[in-house]
Amino acid sequence: MVGILVTGGAGFIGSNFAQLVLESSDDRVTVLDALTYAGNRASLAGLDASRFSLVEGSVCDPDLVDRLVAEHDVVVHFAAESHNDNSLRDPSPFIQTNLVGTYTLLEAVRRHGTRYHHISTDEVYGDLELDDPQRFTETTPYNPSSPYSSTKAGSDLLVRAWVRSFGVQATISNCSNNYGPYQHVEKFIPRQITNVIDGIRPKLYGAGANVRDWIHVTDHNRAVLRIIEAGRIGETYLIGADGESDNKSVIELILRLMGRPADAYDHVTDRAGHDMRYAIDSTKLRTELGWSPTFQDFESGLAATIDWYRDNEAWWRPMKQATEARYAAVGQ
Ligand code: NAD
Ligand code: TDX
């Protein structure tokens, strides 16, 4: 039995990861999570207590991080401030958690010789034009746009430096936009689904031509497990499922799947510095590690996600009002 320390495991992707590990192996999982506004104990309810525990604390706390790293075989680092819009309102927690938190973990895995996997984003590469035939690959130069993506880029570079300078046993993955259960209602897809449930019109930033490359959270996490199992130390792997779609089309699809007219949404103030398009070429992951996505059809994955939010109102209801108030304050 392997012991896995999952930072940020009370958040969207990390909680799905903890569930997947416990379902698909006999490994032991400890979640380290600061339970910020984005962390939720309810996302970890019902997990097998003989192999799972939650420690409330920060990845910026060196003593706690050192103790936990010493007790585990593998660290998977999901913890982050993750929302671009929040990073435009107040970058400070992004600097702390994304940069100082990653540094703190790297120093601990360096001391203990622990295997480390770093979770990152395609946003480190900046954005593409709508008609650019290229997609991001592992060799695309870094060119982040927002306070969020620049701190993620910085954290990736720290990992690369700790591999080269200190021989840390690390891999990095950069994934495209995730969707699925347990995603905070501040994010695009759950925000619109829960708006429709509440009789609020969905909110599209600007003209909505911006393209995101959607992947189901389970496919992201299956790729992470495969990289931990067989990835080469020091390497970066891009994770994506060929799911490009523009925001306007996603809102129209949500409205159609929820039985509303396709034009029943509002255009609101655009995001400052809004990246136009992300697109991932995941050839390396597919050919080297034999991964492929199981959710091939975005429409059916989205329909299942809509059902999940309909069936789990008790999970998202407590965060909905405060989230919409934050958006309303900036005209979004
Ligand atoms: P999330 O905001 O849902 O969850 C983040 C979690 O980290 C929360 O539980 C929060 O409480 C915790 N956290 C924040 N600060 C902490 C700290 N100082 N110490 C310990 N825990 C802390 O985010 P998510 O969408 O699940 O993203 C997880 C990771 O995946 C992030 O690193 C993000 O950059 C990356 N990523 C996300 C996406 C996406 O589409 N959501 C895509 C690619 C990569
Ligand atoms: O109400 C909205 N209306 C809207 O049009 C919201 C919340 C968003 N949008 C747009 C902005 C983006 O073009 O939808 C797109 C997706 O927005 P987000 O869900 O905020 O995601 P994004 O900014 O693309 O970043 C996400 O994917 C990469 C995650 O939040 C990051 O953590 C990850 O790194």
PDB file of C-alpha atoms and ligand atoms in Angstrom, residues 7-15 32-40 57-60 77-83 93 96-98 101 119-123 148 152 173-179 182-184 186-187 214 220, ligand 1:
ATOM      1  CA  THR A   7      -2.667  18.882  -1.379  1.00  0.00           C
ATOM      2  CA  GLY A   8      -5.827  20.851  -2.196  1.00  0.00           C
ATOM      3  CA  GLY A   9      -7.836  17.630  -2.016  1.00  0.00           C
ATOM      4  CA  ALA A  10     -10.950  19.390  -0.717  1.00  0.00           C
ATOM      5  CA  GLY A  11     -11.190  21.341  -3.979  1.00  0.00           C
ATOM      6  CA  PHE A  12     -12.713  20.355  -7.303  1.00  0.00           C
ATOM      7  CA  ILE A  13     -10.034  18.267  -9.017  1.00  0.00           C
ATOM      8  CA  GLY A  14      -8.281  17.089  -5.851  1.00  0.00           C
ATOM      9  CA  SER A  15     -11.469  15.680  -4.290  1.00  0.00           C
ATOM     10  CA  LEU A  32      -3.808  18.557   3.158  1.00  0.00           C
ATOM     11  CA  ASP A  33      -6.161  21.478   2.566  1.00  0.00           C
ATOM     12  CA  ALA A  34      -6.503  24.951   4.056  1.00  0.00           C
ATOM     13  CA  LEU A  35     -10.288  24.836   3.491  1.00  0.00           C
ATOM     14  CA  THR A  36     -10.373  28.284   1.899  1.00  0.00           C
ATOM     15  CA  TYR A  37     -13.639  29.489   0.332  1.00  0.00           C
ATOM     16  CA  ALA A  38     -12.893  26.913  -2.440  1.00  0.00           C
ATOM     17  CA  GLY A  39     -12.316  23.918  -0.175  1.00  0.00           C
ATOM     18  CA  ASN A  40     -15.239  21.852   1.053  1.00  0.00           C
ATOM     19  CA  GLY A  57      -3.630  23.325   7.139  1.00  0.00           C
ATOM     20  CA  SER A  58      -1.671  25.329   4.604  1.00  0.00           C
ATOM     21  CA  VAL A  59       0.942  24.235   2.086  1.00  0.00           C
ATOM     22  CA  CYS A  60       2.775  27.401   3.188  1.00  0.00           C
ATOM     23  CA  HIS A  77       0.180  19.015  -5.431  1.00  0.00           C
ATOM     24  CA  PHE A  78      -3.248  20.349  -6.472  1.00  0.00           C
ATOM     25  CA  ALA A  79      -3.558  23.132  -3.866  1.00  0.00           C
ATOM     26  CA  ALA A  80      -3.782  26.559  -5.448  1.00  0.00           C
ATOM     27  CA  GLU A  81      -5.757  29.717  -5.714  1.00  0.00           C
ATOM     28  CA  SER A  82      -7.369  28.723  -9.007  1.00  0.00           C
ATOM     29  CA  HIS A  83      -9.719  31.432 -10.290  1.00  0.00           C
ATOM     30  CA  PRO A  93      -3.188  34.905  -1.949  1.00  0.00           C
ATOM     31  CA  GLN A  96       1.410  33.046  -1.303  1.00  0.00           C
ATOM     32  CA  THR A  97      -0.242  29.743  -2.097  1.00  0.00           C
ATOM     33  CA  ASN A  98       0.856  29.171  -5.685  1.00  0.00           C
ATOM     34  CA  GLY A 101       3.288  26.960  -1.147  1.00  0.00           C
ATOM     35  CA  ILE A 119      -0.491  19.904 -11.162  1.00  0.00           C
ATOM     36  CA  SER A 120      -0.530  22.860 -13.512  1.00  0.00           C
ATOM     37  CA  THR A 121      -2.484  24.479 -16.300  1.00  0.00           C
ATOM     38  CA  ASP A 122      -2.308  25.154 -20.029  1.00  0.00           C
ATOM     39  CA  GLU A 123      -2.705  28.851 -19.194  1.00  0.00           C
ATOM     40  CA  TYR A 148      -3.239  33.452 -11.648  1.00  0.00           C
ATOM     41  CA  LYS A 152       1.231  28.884 -11.916  1.00  0.00           C
ATOM     42  CA  SER A 173       1.320  18.098 -15.950  1.00  0.00           C
ATOM     43  CA  ASN A 174      -0.404  21.035 -17.628  1.00  0.00           C
ATOM     44  CA  CYS A 175      -4.079  20.388 -18.244  1.00  0.00           C
ATOM     45  CA  SER A 176      -6.825  22.243 -20.093  1.00  0.00           C
ATOM     46  CA  ASN A 177     -10.189  23.374 -18.636  1.00  0.00           C
ATOM     47  CA  ASN A 178     -11.861  20.725 -16.461  1.00  0.00           C
ATOM     48  CA  TYR A 179     -15.579  20.161 -15.968  1.00  0.00           C
ATOM     49  CA  TYR A 182     -17.767  19.217  -7.260  1.00  0.00           C
ATOM     50  CA  GLN A 183     -16.582  22.273  -9.259  1.00  0.00           C
ATOM     51  CA  HIS A 184     -17.076  25.565  -7.417  1.00  0.00           C
ATOM     52  CA  GLU A 186     -17.660  30.594  -9.428  1.00  0.00           C
ATOM     53  CA  LYS A 187     -16.375  28.705 -12.504  1.00  0.00           C
ATOM     54  CA  TRP A 214     -12.754  21.051 -22.178  1.00  0.00           C
ATOM     55  CA  HIS A 220      -7.533  14.545 -16.106  1.00  0.00           C
TER      56      HIS A 220
HETATM   57  P1  NAD B   1     -10.124  24.621  -6.500  1.00  0.00           P
HETATM   58  O1  NAD B   1     -10.074  26.084  -6.306  1.00  0.00           O
HETATM   59  O2  NAD B   1     -11.448  23.953  -6.685  1.00  0.00           O
HETATM   60  O3  NAD B   1      -9.410  23.878  -5.275  1.00  0.00           O
HETATM   61  C1  NAD B   1      -8.229  24.362  -4.700  1.00  0.00           C
HETATM   62  C2  NAD B   1      -8.093  23.741  -3.294  1.00  0.00           C
HETATM   63  O4  NAD B   1      -6.855  24.184  -2.733  1.00  0.00           O
HETATM   64  C3  NAD B   1      -9.199  24.143  -2.325  1.00  0.00           C
HETATM   65  O5  NAD B   1      -9.694  23.013  -1.640  1.00  0.00           O
HETATM   66  C4  NAD B   1      -8.497  25.101  -1.357  1.00  0.00           C
HETATM   67  O6  NAD B   1      -9.062  25.085  -0.050  1.00  0.00           O
HETATM   68  C5  NAD B   1      -7.089  24.554  -1.371  1.00  0.00           C
HETATM   69  N1  NAD B   1      -6.096  25.542  -0.977  1.00  0.00           N
HETATM   70  C6  NAD B   1      -5.986  26.837  -1.366  1.00  0.00           C
HETATM   71  N2  NAD B   1      -4.955  27.433  -0.750  1.00  0.00           N
HETATM   72  C7  NAD B   1      -4.353  26.485   0.026  1.00  0.00           C
HETATM   73  C8  NAD B   1      -3.229  26.467   0.877  1.00  0.00           C
HETATM   74  N3  NAD B   1      -2.480  27.574   1.081  1.00  0.00           N
HETATM   75  N4  NAD B   1      -2.911  25.308   1.503  1.00  0.00           N
HETATM   76  C9  NAD B   1      -3.642  24.192   1.318  1.00  0.00           C
HETATM   77  N5  NAD B   1      -4.746  24.153   0.534  1.00  0.00           N
HETATM   78  C10 NAD B   1      -5.085  25.283  -0.109  1.00  0.00           C
HETATM   79  O7  NAD B   1      -9.160  24.320  -7.726  1.00  0.00           O
HETATM   80  P2  NAD B   1      -9.204  23.166  -8.839  1.00  0.00           P
HETATM   81  O8  NAD B   1      -9.986  23.637  -9.988  1.00  0.00           O
HETATM   82  O9  NAD B   1      -9.533  21.883  -8.189  1.00  0.00           O
HETATM   83  O10 NAD B   1      -7.669  23.170  -9.283  1.00  0.00           O
HETATM   84  C11 NAD B   1      -6.739  22.292  -8.666  1.00  0.00           C
HETATM   85  C12 NAD B   1      -5.395  22.436  -9.351  1.00  0.00           C
HETATM   86  O11 NAD B   1      -5.529  22.129 -10.734  1.00  0.00           O
HETATM   87  C13 NAD B   1      -4.815  23.841  -9.291  1.00  0.00           C
HETATM   88  O12 NAD B   1      -3.413  23.726  -9.103  1.00  0.00           O
HETATM   89  C14 NAD B   1      -5.121  24.426 -10.666  1.00  0.00           C
HETATM   90  O13 NAD B   1      -4.172  25.388 -11.026  1.00  0.00           O
HETATM   91  C15 NAD B   1      -5.016  23.183 -11.530  1.00  0.00           C
HETATM   92  N6  NAD B   1      -5.785  23.191 -12.781  1.00  0.00           N
HETATM   93  C16 NAD B   1      -7.133  23.444 -12.754  1.00  0.00           C
HETATM   94  C17 NAD B   1      -7.866  23.381 -13.943  1.00  0.00           C
HETATM   95  C18 NAD B   1      -9.359  23.604 -13.960  1.00  0.00           C
HETATM   96  O14 NAD B   1      -9.940  23.629 -15.036  1.00  0.00           O
HETATM   97  N7  NAD B   1     -10.021  23.767 -12.835  1.00  0.00           N
HETATM   98  C19 NAD B   1      -7.212  23.090 -15.145  1.00  0.00           C
HETATM   99  C20 NAD B   1      -5.823  22.847 -15.136  1.00  0.00           C
HETATM  100  C21 NAD B   1      -5.136  22.889 -13.934  1.00  0.00           C
END
